[in-house]
XYZ file of C-alpha atoms in Angstrom:
719
model
C 43.622 -6.524 -29.602
C 40.829 -5.613 -32.005
C 38.218 -6.055 -29.017
C 40.197 -3.657 -26.833
C 40.351 -1.012 -29.732
C 36.716 -1.024 -30.472
C 35.943 -0.820 -26.667
C 38.281 2.076 -26.487
C 36.533 3.665 -29.442
C 33.296 3.409 -27.687
C 34.613 4.909 -24.427
C 35.828 7.804 -26.467
C 32.474 8.065 -28.472
C 30.696 8.303 -24.779
C 33.328 10.823 -24.013
C 32.471 13.217 -27.044
C 28.875 12.765 -25.816
C 29.609 14.003 -22.479
C 31.337 16.932 -23.842
C 28.131 18.577 -24.363
C 27.451 18.960 -20.839
C 30.488 18.168 -18.708
C 33.878 19.713 -18.236
C 37.279 17.986 -19.508
C 38.361 17.100 -15.901
C 35.055 15.390 -15.041
C 35.185 13.581 -18.419
C 38.559 12.324 -17.425
C 37.317 10.866 -14.251
C 34.584 9.080 -15.956
C 37.190 7.701 -18.578
C 39.408 6.582 -15.582
C 36.527 4.652 -13.993
C 36.140 2.994 -17.351
C 39.689 1.773 -17.479
C 39.531 0.635 -13.870
C 36.416 -1.421 -14.516
C 37.821 -2.859 -17.892
C 40.608 -4.298 -16.078
C 38.735 -5.458 -13.088
C 36.567 -7.467 -15.487
C 39.168 -8.660 -17.580
C 38.497 -12.146 -18.897
C 34.727 -11.985 -17.904
C 32.044 -12.546 -20.547
C 28.429 -12.024 -20.851
C 25.990 -14.702 -21.856
C 25.980 -13.285 -25.421
C 29.618 -13.883 -25.789
C 30.480 -10.059 -25.476
C 33.190 -8.754 -23.219
C 31.802 -7.905 -19.797
C 32.720 -4.458 -20.050
C 30.493 -3.634 -22.645
C 27.643 -3.805 -20.104
C 28.591 -0.999 -17.714
C 29.594 1.063 -20.607
C 26.135 0.636 -22.050
C 24.590 1.539 -18.644
C 26.810 4.657 -18.673
C 25.473 5.437 -22.228
C 21.703 5.419 -20.953
C 22.765 7.795 -18.126
C 24.652 9.950 -20.270
C 21.351 10.546 -22.377
C 19.638 11.630 -19.255
C 22.542 13.994 -18.631
C 23.350 12.548 -15.190
C 26.327 13.948 -13.476
C 29.902 12.583 -13.611
C 29.488 10.557 -10.281
C 26.487 8.590 -11.358
C 28.422 7.730 -14.791
C 31.368 6.599 -12.782
C 29.098 4.359 -10.571
C 27.664 2.927 -13.722
C 31.019 1.948 -15.151
C 31.805 0.325 -11.677
C 28.524 -0.997 -10.595
C 29.348 -4.583 -10.810
C 33.018 -4.219 -9.605
C 32.410 -5.012 -5.752
C 30.001 -8.005 -6.507
C 31.727 -9.636 -9.517
C 35.568 -8.958 -8.909
C 35.907 -9.088 -5.199
C 37.424 -5.498 -5.053
C 36.481 -4.032 -1.744
C 34.551 -0.652 -1.336
C 37.464 0.728 0.642
C 39.609 0.402 -2.721
C 37.062 2.175 -4.831
C 36.918 4.923 -2.238
C 40.444 5.527 -2.220
C 40.496 5.511 -6.051
C 37.454 7.608 -6.817
C 36.221 9.088 -3.562
C 33.522 8.304 -0.910
C 30.555 9.458 -2.926
C 31.361 7.288 -5.983
C 32.033 4.137 -3.590
C 28.850 4.526 -1.641
C 26.796 4.723 -5.119
C 28.515 1.373 -6.251
C 27.904 -0.076 -2.845
C 24.291 0.943 -2.870
C 23.689 -0.633 -6.185
C 25.636 -3.772 -5.341
C 23.506 -4.309 -2.011
C 20.393 -4.598 -4.182
C 21.030 -7.599 -5.882
C 23.097 -9.364 -3.215
C 20.863 -11.548 -1.063
C 20.038 -15.143 -1.175
C 16.331 -15.633 -1.199
C 14.026 -18.603 -0.292
C 11.358 -17.536 -2.533
C 10.807 -15.160 -5.701
C 7.982 -12.987 -3.888
C 10.344 -12.525 -0.769
C 13.323 -11.795 -3.124
C 11.367 -8.979 -4.681
C 10.143 -7.826 -1.326
C 13.646 -7.805 0.084
C 15.080 -6.225 -2.831
C 12.546 -3.499 -2.866
C 13.163 -2.666 1.011
C 16.805 -2.506 0.389
C 16.057 -0.277 -2.598
C 14.002 2.060 -0.502
C 16.985 2.562 2.099
C 19.391 3.241 -0.707
C 17.087 5.680 -2.330
C 16.711 7.547 0.862
C 20.481 7.985 1.035
C 21.061 8.842 -2.602
C 18.125 8.677 -5.151
C 21.008 8.243 -7.962
C 21.516 4.570 -6.610
C 18.146 3.751 -8.185
C 18.815 5.778 -11.337
C 22.017 3.590 -11.855
C 19.916 0.630 -10.821
C 17.099 1.288 -13.593
C 19.694 1.799 -16.338
C 21.489 -1.376 -15.303
C 18.042 -3.106 -15.587
C 17.093 -1.477 -18.787
C 20.300 -2.815 -20.423
C 19.734 -6.216 -19.046
C 16.338 -6.311 -20.417
C 17.331 -5.270 -23.799
C 20.107 -7.820 -23.906
C 17.867 -10.853 -22.186
C 17.701 -12.906 -25.129
C 20.818 -15.413 -24.469
C 19.551 -16.031 -20.825
C 17.900 -19.299 -19.920
C 14.012 -19.258 -20.189
C 13.252 -19.622 -16.160
C 15.580 -16.712 -15.738
C 14.140 -14.636 -18.336
C 10.765 -15.109 -16.893
C 11.947 -14.092 -13.351
C 13.689 -10.973 -14.429
C 10.663 -10.025 -16.661
C 8.346 -10.510 -13.884
C 10.242 -8.592 -11.514
C 10.994 -5.843 -14.058
C 7.091 -5.453 -14.466
C 6.456 -5.597 -10.853
C 8.710 -3.373 -9.276
C 11.306 -1.558 -11.729
C 8.933 -0.045 -14.045
C 6.476 1.449 -11.531
C 9.366 2.947 -9.604
C 10.676 4.458 -12.903
C 7.054 5.691 -13.365
C 6.672 7.126 -9.859
C 9.910 8.955 -10.399
C 8.379 10.277 -13.379
C 10.825 8.685 -15.850
C 8.240 7.761 -18.456
C 10.571 6.975 -21.248
C 12.409 4.142 -19.060
C 9.161 3.097 -17.586
C 7.482 2.414 -21.020
C 10.609 0.545 -22.447
C 10.748 -1.395 -19.371
C 7.258 -2.450 -19.675
C 7.338 -3.282 -23.257
C 10.428 -5.349 -22.928
C 9.113 -7.177 -19.900
C 5.748 -7.866 -21.633
C 7.547 -9.113 -24.802
C 9.828 -11.333 -22.736
C 6.738 -12.927 -20.627
C 4.454 -13.122 -23.672
C 6.394 -13.246 -26.921
C 3.287 -14.500 -28.969
C 1.107 -11.814 -27.715
C 3.678 -9.191 -28.321
C 4.355 -10.084 -31.869
C 0.610 -10.397 -32.438
C -0.217 -7.031 -31.217
C 2.810 -5.430 -33.017
C 1.816 -6.826 -36.169
C -1.791 -5.552 -35.745
C -0.445 -2.115 -34.797
C 1.548 -1.717 -37.946
C -1.217 -3.071 -40.105
C -3.552 -0.502 -38.639
C -0.853 2.292 -38.795
C -0.459 1.762 -42.648
C -4.417 1.912 -43.295
C -4.813 5.091 -40.915
C -1.853 6.933 -42.397
C -4.107 9.331 -44.444
C -6.414 10.225 -41.550
C -3.441 10.843 -39.400
C -2.039 13.364 -41.727
C -5.218 15.172 -42.294
C -5.777 15.665 -38.619
C -2.218 16.891 -38.151
C -2.626 19.239 -41.175
C -5.756 20.806 -39.657
C -4.127 21.331 -36.097
C -1.094 22.819 -37.650
C -3.142 25.113 -39.957
C -5.227 26.341 -36.701
C -1.972 27.135 -34.965
C -0.628 29.125 -37.712
C -3.607 30.858 -38.162
C -3.801 31.970 -34.490
C 0.066 32.350 -34.703
C 0.868 29.961 -32.081
C 4.186 28.300 -31.622
C 3.918 24.598 -31.526
C 5.500 21.384 -32.819
C 2.716 18.558 -33.377
C 3.848 14.987 -32.988
C 2.210 11.606 -33.236
C 1.967 9.565 -30.399
C 2.639 5.769 -30.306
C 0.764 3.360 -28.240
C 2.584 0.954 -26.254
C 2.523 -2.800 -26.628
C 2.052 -3.325 -22.853
C -0.522 -0.505 -22.263
C -2.577 -1.851 -25.248
C -2.597 -5.405 -23.819
C -3.544 -4.179 -20.217
C -6.398 -2.171 -21.607
C -7.472 -5.218 -23.402
C -7.127 -7.427 -20.571
C -8.324 -5.136 -17.360
C -10.737 -2.608 -19.092
C -12.224 -5.345 -21.499
C -11.711 -3.247 -24.569
C -11.351 -4.477 -28.086
C -8.037 -3.787 -30.182
C -10.025 -1.777 -32.437
C -11.524 0.368 -29.705
C -8.214 1.199 -28.210
C -6.659 1.782 -31.739
C -9.475 4.023 -33.013
C -8.329 6.838 -30.945
C -5.791 9.273 -32.729
C -3.237 10.551 -30.228
C -1.260 13.681 -30.813
C 1.171 15.647 -28.642
C 1.673 19.365 -29.188
C 5.063 20.907 -27.859
C 5.029 24.685 -27.205
C 7.131 27.424 -25.514
C 5.390 28.696 -22.460
C 2.447 27.739 -20.115
C 0.576 30.423 -21.415
C 0.747 29.145 -24.917
C -0.610 25.603 -23.484
C -3.839 27.270 -22.582
C -4.070 29.193 -25.866
C -3.389 26.162 -27.975
C -6.268 24.475 -25.793
C -8.841 27.173 -26.928
C -7.651 26.901 -30.472
C -8.133 22.972 -30.774
C -11.509 23.278 -28.784
C -12.439 25.763 -31.591
C -11.407 23.131 -34.450
C -13.253 20.172 -33.054
C -15.686 19.357 -30.173
C -14.125 18.249 -26.843
C -15.907 15.352 -25.265
C -17.364 16.379 -21.723
C -15.450 14.889 -18.824
C -12.275 14.226 -20.702
C -10.378 17.330 -19.824
C -7.445 17.117 -17.370
C -5.378 20.074 -16.259
C -2.045 18.442 -15.032
C -0.290 21.854 -15.150
C -2.350 23.360 -12.415
C -2.507 19.955 -10.515
C 0.493 18.103 -11.334
C 0.670 14.291 -10.533
C 2.572 12.964 -7.827
C 5.568 12.257 -9.696
C 5.849 15.808 -11.264
C 4.181 15.023 -14.659
C 2.383 18.146 -16.313
C 0.541 18.561 -19.374
C -3.114 19.566 -20.631
C -5.227 16.439 -21.748
C -8.192 16.790 -23.876
C -10.341 14.314 -25.846
C -11.906 15.708 -28.971
C -14.377 14.376 -31.490
C -13.545 15.175 -35.157
C -13.847 13.440 -38.643
C -15.973 10.736 -36.927
C -13.009 9.768 -34.686
C -11.806 10.638 -31.218
C -8.596 12.524 -30.997
C -6.574 12.533 -27.913
C -4.286 15.664 -27.550
C -1.584 16.548 -24.897
C -0.299 19.973 -24.792
C 2.895 20.858 -22.726
C 5.997 22.889 -22.806
C 9.566 21.637 -23.839
C 10.466 21.536 -20.278
C 7.288 19.604 -19.035
C 8.061 17.120 -22.029
C 11.580 16.758 -20.593
C 10.389 16.096 -17.009
C 7.399 13.709 -18.342
C 10.160 11.475 -20.009
C 12.914 11.595 -17.656
C 11.204 12.682 -14.349
C 13.646 12.958 -11.422
C 16.547 12.525 -13.732
C 15.537 15.974 -15.478
C 17.015 17.416 -12.138
C 20.459 17.031 -13.515
C 19.540 18.240 -16.991
C 18.522 21.754 -15.515
C 20.708 21.656 -12.506
C 22.604 24.903 -13.675
C 19.208 26.530 -14.474
C 16.807 28.036 -11.922
C 13.632 25.824 -12.405
C 10.923 26.100 -9.974
C 9.183 23.030 -11.708
C 12.338 20.831 -10.916
C 12.514 22.033 -7.316
C 8.872 21.136 -6.805
C 9.476 17.685 -8.572
C 12.503 16.837 -6.317
C 10.438 17.804 -3.279
C 7.779 15.377 -4.454
C 10.077 12.688 -4.799
C 11.905 13.393 -1.452
C 8.259 13.384 0.298
C 7.535 9.940 -1.561
C 10.694 8.161 -0.420
C 10.374 9.557 3.258
C 6.841 8.158 3.297
C 8.229 4.912 2.226
C 10.726 5.116 5.009
C 7.872 5.594 7.496
C 6.257 2.507 6.078
C 9.402 0.555 6.192
C 10.017 1.410 9.960
C 6.341 0.198 10.949
C 6.306 -3.226 8.648
C 7.243 -6.450 10.604
C 8.556 -7.882 7.352
C 9.720 -7.104 3.818
C 6.493 -8.860 2.458
C 4.286 -6.759 4.618
C 6.219 -3.798 3.455
C 5.700 -4.448 -0.227
C 2.069 -5.113 0.211
C 1.665 -1.564 1.584
C 3.653 0.197 -1.025
C 2.377 -1.658 -4.143
C -0.744 0.507 -4.197
C 1.345 3.631 -4.027
C 3.260 2.482 -7.051
C -0.092 2.015 -9.119
C -1.651 5.262 -8.228
C -4.849 6.311 -10.374
C -5.168 9.648 -8.705
C -7.920 11.761 -7.078
C -7.229 14.988 -5.978
C -9.075 16.525 -3.047
C -8.765 19.779 -0.928
C -8.133 20.492 2.584
C -10.321 23.140 4.293
C -7.479 25.468 3.838
C -7.376 24.772 0.028
C -4.133 22.651 0.139
C -4.301 19.955 -2.756
C -3.870 16.445 -1.612
C -3.256 13.682 -4.091
C -4.391 10.132 -3.219
C -4.855 6.963 -5.204
C -8.121 5.901 -6.535
C -10.639 4.572 -4.231
C -9.020 6.418 -1.121
C -11.241 7.167 1.702
C -11.335 9.992 4.388
C -9.290 7.666 6.522
C -6.640 7.541 3.972
C -6.721 11.381 3.627
C -6.328 11.915 7.526
C -3.175 9.862 7.528
C -1.933 11.391 4.409
C -2.210 14.754 6.455
C -0.498 13.288 9.590
C -0.327 9.913 11.263
C -1.754 11.342 14.458
C -4.833 12.949 12.621
C -5.363 9.437 11.248
C -5.015 7.906 14.567
C -7.537 10.382 16.308
C -10.075 10.602 13.414
C -13.516 9.737 14.827
C -15.768 11.538 11.638
C -15.572 13.669 8.490
C -17.069 16.274 6.563
C -17.107 16.092 2.780
C -17.919 19.578 1.047
C -19.097 20.532 4.627
C -21.673 17.556 4.991
C -21.062 14.895 7.796
C -20.054 11.722 5.796
C -18.818 8.145 6.385
C -15.242 7.610 6.938
C -15.355 4.756 4.471
C -16.920 6.662 1.609
C -14.535 6.562 -1.369
C -13.530 10.191 -2.126
C -13.994 12.149 -5.656
C -11.715 14.567 -7.229
C -12.601 17.958 -6.244
C -14.101 17.391 -2.883
C -13.168 19.299 0.310
C -12.503 17.097 3.073
C -12.354 17.876 6.871
C -11.318 15.348 9.430
C -12.878 15.553 12.839
C -10.605 14.180 15.631
C -11.073 13.503 19.262
C -8.652 13.179 22.053
C -8.018 9.506 23.146
C -9.618 8.222 19.918
C -8.195 4.880 18.571
C -8.044 3.556 15.063
C -10.652 0.868 14.370
C -9.602 -2.507 13.120
C -12.547 -2.456 10.657
C -10.588 0.606 8.933
C -8.059 -2.163 7.419
C -11.265 -3.682 5.240
C -11.440 -0.197 3.189
C -8.167 1.820 3.464
C -6.075 1.594 0.206
C -2.867 3.900 0.787
C 0.265 1.980 2.185
C 0.639 4.679 4.759
C -2.894 4.270 6.351
C -2.771 0.472 6.241
C 0.904 0.414 8.045
C -0.213 3.063 10.341
C -3.085 1.406 11.689
C -1.580 -2.084 11.699
C 1.391 -0.551 13.837
C -1.155 1.165 16.261
C -3.209 -2.286 16.753
C -0.037 -4.332 17.096
C 1.181 -1.944 20.054
C -2.335 -1.877 21.330
C -2.720 -5.654 21.227
C 0.861 -5.869 22.815
C -0.384 -3.609 25.682
C -3.601 -5.089 26.452
C -2.260 -8.771 26.153
C 0.240 -7.663 28.953
C -2.552 -6.038 31.042
C -4.798 -9.209 30.717
C -1.892 -11.542 31.289
C -0.890 -9.843 34.423
C -4.373 -10.037 35.768
C -4.742 -13.719 35.230
C -1.107 -14.485 36.389
C -1.814 -12.381 39.576
C -5.351 -14.466 40.053
C -3.334 -17.807 39.695
C -0.602 -16.954 42.029
C -3.238 -15.936 44.650
C -4.442 -19.618 44.480
C -0.858 -20.671 45.550
C -0.809 -18.053 48.344
C 1.820 -15.980 46.409
C 1.944 -12.390 44.990
C 3.781 -11.134 41.841
C 5.664 -8.878 43.967
C 7.278 -11.773 46.007
C 8.542 -13.417 43.015
C 12.364 -12.662 42.676
C 13.875 -11.560 39.189
C 16.074 -14.791 39.386
C 12.977 -16.954 39.670
C 11.315 -15.015 36.888
C 14.464 -15.384 34.590
C 14.349 -19.267 35.250
C 10.797 -19.745 34.223
C 11.692 -17.386 30.907
C 14.433 -19.614 30.305
C 12.550 -22.675 30.602
C 9.619 -21.397 28.414
C 12.300 -20.235 25.749
C 10.821 -16.688 25.502
C 12.919 -13.586 25.272
C 11.615 -11.829 28.341
C 8.970 -12.059 31.254
C 7.035 -9.531 29.591
C 6.818 -12.065 26.414
C 5.487 -14.723 28.942
C 2.954 -12.509 30.466
C 1.744 -11.302 26.841
C 1.371 -15.042 25.833
C -0.727 -15.591 28.889
C -3.065 -12.620 27.857
C -3.084 -14.068 23.977
C -4.188 -17.392 25.370
C -1.037 -19.189 24.003
C -0.067 -20.253 27.675
C -2.111 -21.125 30.806
C -1.565 -18.687 33.684
C -2.061 -21.576 36.235
C 1.031 -23.419 34.802
C 3.199 -20.358 34.667
C 2.131 -19.472 38.081
C 2.951 -23.080 39.461
C 6.477 -22.662 37.783
C 7.158 -19.387 39.436
C 6.023 -20.676 42.820
C 8.183 -24.064 42.474
C 11.276 -22.500 41.366
C 11.182 -22.579 37.558
C 10.596 -26.015 35.931
C 7.543 -27.636 37.312
C 5.532 -28.992 34.346
C 4.146 -31.847 35.960
C 0.255 -32.829 35.900
C -0.433 -30.440 33.202
C -3.859 -31.479 32.957
C -4.745 -31.385 36.622
C -4.951 -27.656 37.075
C -7.049 -27.441 40.086
C -10.281 -27.281 38.150
C -12.535 -27.333 41.493
C -10.675 -24.156 42.560
C -11.228 -22.428 39.205
C -14.743 -23.353 39.053
C -15.873 -22.197 42.671
C -13.770 -19.003 42.036
C -11.443 -19.704 44.981
C -8.812 -17.706 43.161
C -10.989 -14.516 43.304
C -12.957 -13.484 39.999
C -11.481 -11.349 37.552
C -13.450 -7.975 36.972
C -14.417 -7.293 33.381
C -15.773 -3.775 32.245
C -16.794 -5.010 28.752
C -14.831 -2.312 26.775
C -11.229 -3.935 27.394
C -10.462 -3.607 23.697
C -8.862 -6.103 21.106
C -8.515 -9.127 23.488
C -11.745 -9.302 25.161
C -14.530 -10.510 22.855
C -18.054 -11.271 23.760
C -19.367 -14.732 22.247
C -21.686 -14.272 19.363
C -23.419 -17.546 20.493
C -24.824 -16.412 23.869
C -24.463 -12.810 23.601
C -23.706 -12.230 27.545
C -24.539 -8.832 29.076
C -23.810 -7.246 32.441
C -25.646 -9.167 35.260
C -25.348 -12.520 33.337
C -22.941 -15.162 35.211
C -20.137 -15.294 32.908
C -16.932 -17.115 32.276
C -13.969 -16.449 30.040
C -12.096 -18.883 27.766
C -8.677 -18.345 26.364
C -8.850 -18.470 22.715
C -5.090 -19.104 21.377
C -3.662 -15.881 19.953
C -6.728 -13.885 20.377
C -7.240 -13.268 23.975
C -10.370 -13.960 26.017
C -13.900 -14.784 24.705
C -16.659 -14.239 27.302
C -19.714 -16.680 27.463
C -22.663 -17.031 29.638
C -21.762 -19.737 32.199
C -24.841 -21.820 30.769
C -23.725 -21.599 27.141
C -23.944 -24.832 25.173
C -20.556 -24.072 23.366
C -18.578 -24.245 26.920
C -16.358 -27.262 26.759
C -17.482 -30.288 28.866
C -13.977 -32.034 29.369
C -11.872 -31.698 32.264
C -9.129 -30.100 30.423
C -11.501 -27.621 28.617
C -12.951 -26.623 31.994
C -9.614 -26.011 33.317
C -9.184 -23.261 30.491
C -12.156 -21.225 32.124
C -11.621 -18.035 33.938
C -14.232 -17.004 36.710
C -15.287 -13.446 35.895
C -17.517 -10.738 37.276
C -18.900 -7.649 35.926
C -17.800 -4.077 37.120
C -20.530 -2.033 38.914
C -20.471 1.208 36.792
C -20.757 -0.181 33.440
C -22.337 2.430 30.840
C -21.544 0.666 27.692
C -24.236 -0.951 25.574
C -24.388 -4.596 24.635
C -26.371 -6.617 21.894
C -29.048 -8.786 22.868
C -31.396 -10.791 20.348
C -34.913 -11.059 21.253
C -37.750 -13.252 19.607
C -41.208 -11.779 19.924
C -44.292 -13.757 18.982
C -47.099 -11.609 18.031
C -50.627 -11.508 16.482
C -50.522 -9.636 12.835
C -52.051 -6.356 13.105
C -51.646 -3.036 11.148
C -48.792 -1.057 12.705
C -47.772 -3.730 15.390
C -44.239 -3.542 14.325
C -43.992 0.317 14.945
C -45.686 -0.496 18.269
C -42.892 -2.945 19.247
C -40.146 -0.416 18.172
C -41.898 2.465 19.949
C -42.134 0.296 23.276
C -38.235 -0.586 22.921
C -37.631 3.310 22.489
C -39.774 4.114 25.566
C -37.666 1.721 27.879
C -34.405 3.660 26.428
C -33.267 0.777 24.294
C -31.777 0.974 20.972
C -32.678 -1.035 17.972
C -29.874 -2.272 15.839
C -31.847 -4.851 13.533
C -35.442 -5.799 13.236
C -36.895 -8.261 10.965
C -39.853 -10.489 10.410
C -38.650 -14.333 10.642
C -41.846 -16.334 10.012
C -45.499 -15.487 9.498
C -49.037 -16.723 8.479
C -52.316 -14.984 8.126
C -52.804 -14.485 12.124
C -49.385 -14.977 13.655
C -45.858 -13.656 13.141
C -42.324 -13.985 14.662
C -40.267 -10.699 14.854
C -36.343 -11.085 15.457
C -35.087 -7.952 17.370
C -31.552 -6.936 18.011
C -31.562 -4.459 20.881
C -28.559 -2.371 22.719
C -28.963 -2.540 26.485
C -26.847 -1.510 29.342
C -27.344 -4.658 31.470
C -29.846 -7.388 32.671
C -32.046 -4.629 34.538
C -32.238 -2.575 31.456
C -33.130 -5.675 29.376
C -36.007 -6.777 31.826
C -37.351 -3.197 31.503
C -37.291 -3.437 27.555
C -38.959 -6.905 27.748
C -41.498 -5.907 30.193
C -42.638 -2.953 27.735
C -42.594 -5.112 24.753
C -44.590 -7.699 26.621
C -47.316 -5.232 27.760
C -48.310 -4.791 23.844
C -51.769 -6.420 23.621
C -50.773 -8.268 20.329
C -47.654 -9.700 21.732
C -48.232 -13.246 22.840
C -44.633 -14.214 23.937
C -41.171 -12.872 24.070
C -37.696 -14.527 24.866
C -34.169 -13.913 24.780
C -32.236 -15.934 21.925
C -29.159 -17.691 22.634
C -27.659 -19.986 20.156
């Protein structure tokens, strides 16, 4: 009975705490949820030997400190009931209402699935968390409080489980708490995770911090005294607090910024809490008059808040032979910095513009996550996209109309374009930075004004994936490329299939739906379109599928005997290519074919068709390989440019390279690259990569270069 009495005392202790901001009827509902959970968990114990109910109660206490609403506290009491005691969601709904049942269900679902690997577990968990957050942000607040109490009581767990939970906390939960602006919970989760993963390092850093703090006490007090004196002198209200450095952040600075422990700890950090925004700027002036500010170290997060709603003035001063970091903020900003989105409930009854803006930011972030979630193929791809968004080191840039856009460090104009709107990103062709034309891959700097130039019909370039950093840009580009690849594989597959059917004297329109379905079933694919797409991707041979369609669905005989002669002499009719077919038609880098060259296509598994010159040494010699070749012909009206490599042997003379370049330009050629390969005192060999429209244009270019007196020989290079 003693256990029950002490538990009751703690729930009564919680109830008296809640009295400061909840009315009696709501406190009674929280109390009722506690007794329901106590009964449901009767007989269950934690690893530490405590009764299980102590955990839900502790989670509710954490949320009570954040002054969360009564429904969140009830969900905290009941959060393990569905999972651990077999009580269905309907029963909770009947007892405590639909909202509480939904919250409990949301929290339960975050930890329910069996996973094949830890990475997948984290990704899957995070994906579910996103869906839950989109429905009700309180789900994640309960989950964070649950994780925080579990981390505080991780000691009795087996080593393996401790490591897994700590890693997941550092990878996912701490960054989410940070992204929601909940600094106090985020730093505690980080420090607990770090201490659990690296107990020796944590102990060493902790001891070193205590030792250093003792020896620096006098300097700290002296700086604090001077700051206090300056504020009193100017009659400015302000509480001055020392700022603790957290173990995990010290460790990360040592590890990733390669700073020594003393370099990090020789900075003295203070926070000044004042009454109004106006006071913040006045105090900034006062501290700058006391000590010299370091150039480039001032940040105004009041005018430009961080993505998670954080606001403060940051400045670094040099005084008394040491660096002094100072943060200046109001009481409300301090609350938002520590409690982030949870501060929404603290100020719910007061009209606070800051809170509304903060809420809007979180809503926008969650909405962005939902967009990425819809485009991702699986949970691993999804988490790869959002991890960057959870660790932003922000840059702030402006739209031409003066709107501030916040992007992660290293973001490019393409990231900026997608941040404005997916359609603008997809149609981007160029950009202006501070009114000057700039590269789309150039990393942006804070304070720049960025303008995106779009063109109708433009498409994302696959090369963008190598430099974009935001999840939204990456997932949007991949989504468009996947859709485009699918459409192109269908078109190419259909062309190849029609040509193969022609060889059997049949047309695609003659094939009945029943015949198509038989072939689909035989090849074990979901649809006829999937089968055609596989042909376009090079995963299946058009000839074999055509024969199955003609013979009634299952003829697989003679797979190697694919009527090679017919393919080689083009009996089926050649496939026409323009050279601009997109992602699934590539030109071989070995022979660099151009319009006018006799060419063949060879299917490259999963990647479509590669076009070679028909005399290329890289083409297969065996019958099975020749069977994979497709006879091609060039369209008549090609206007695109193609790369050709030329080898020019010449006598060395002053200005001869310029003469060669001029000759190419006179023949309307475009030089991509020019380099001297080999030379002695009298002769040299120059390698030229030139863009031409076709064979005739190439002949014109070569004739111009050959006419230069110093040129002894010119030839086209094929590897």
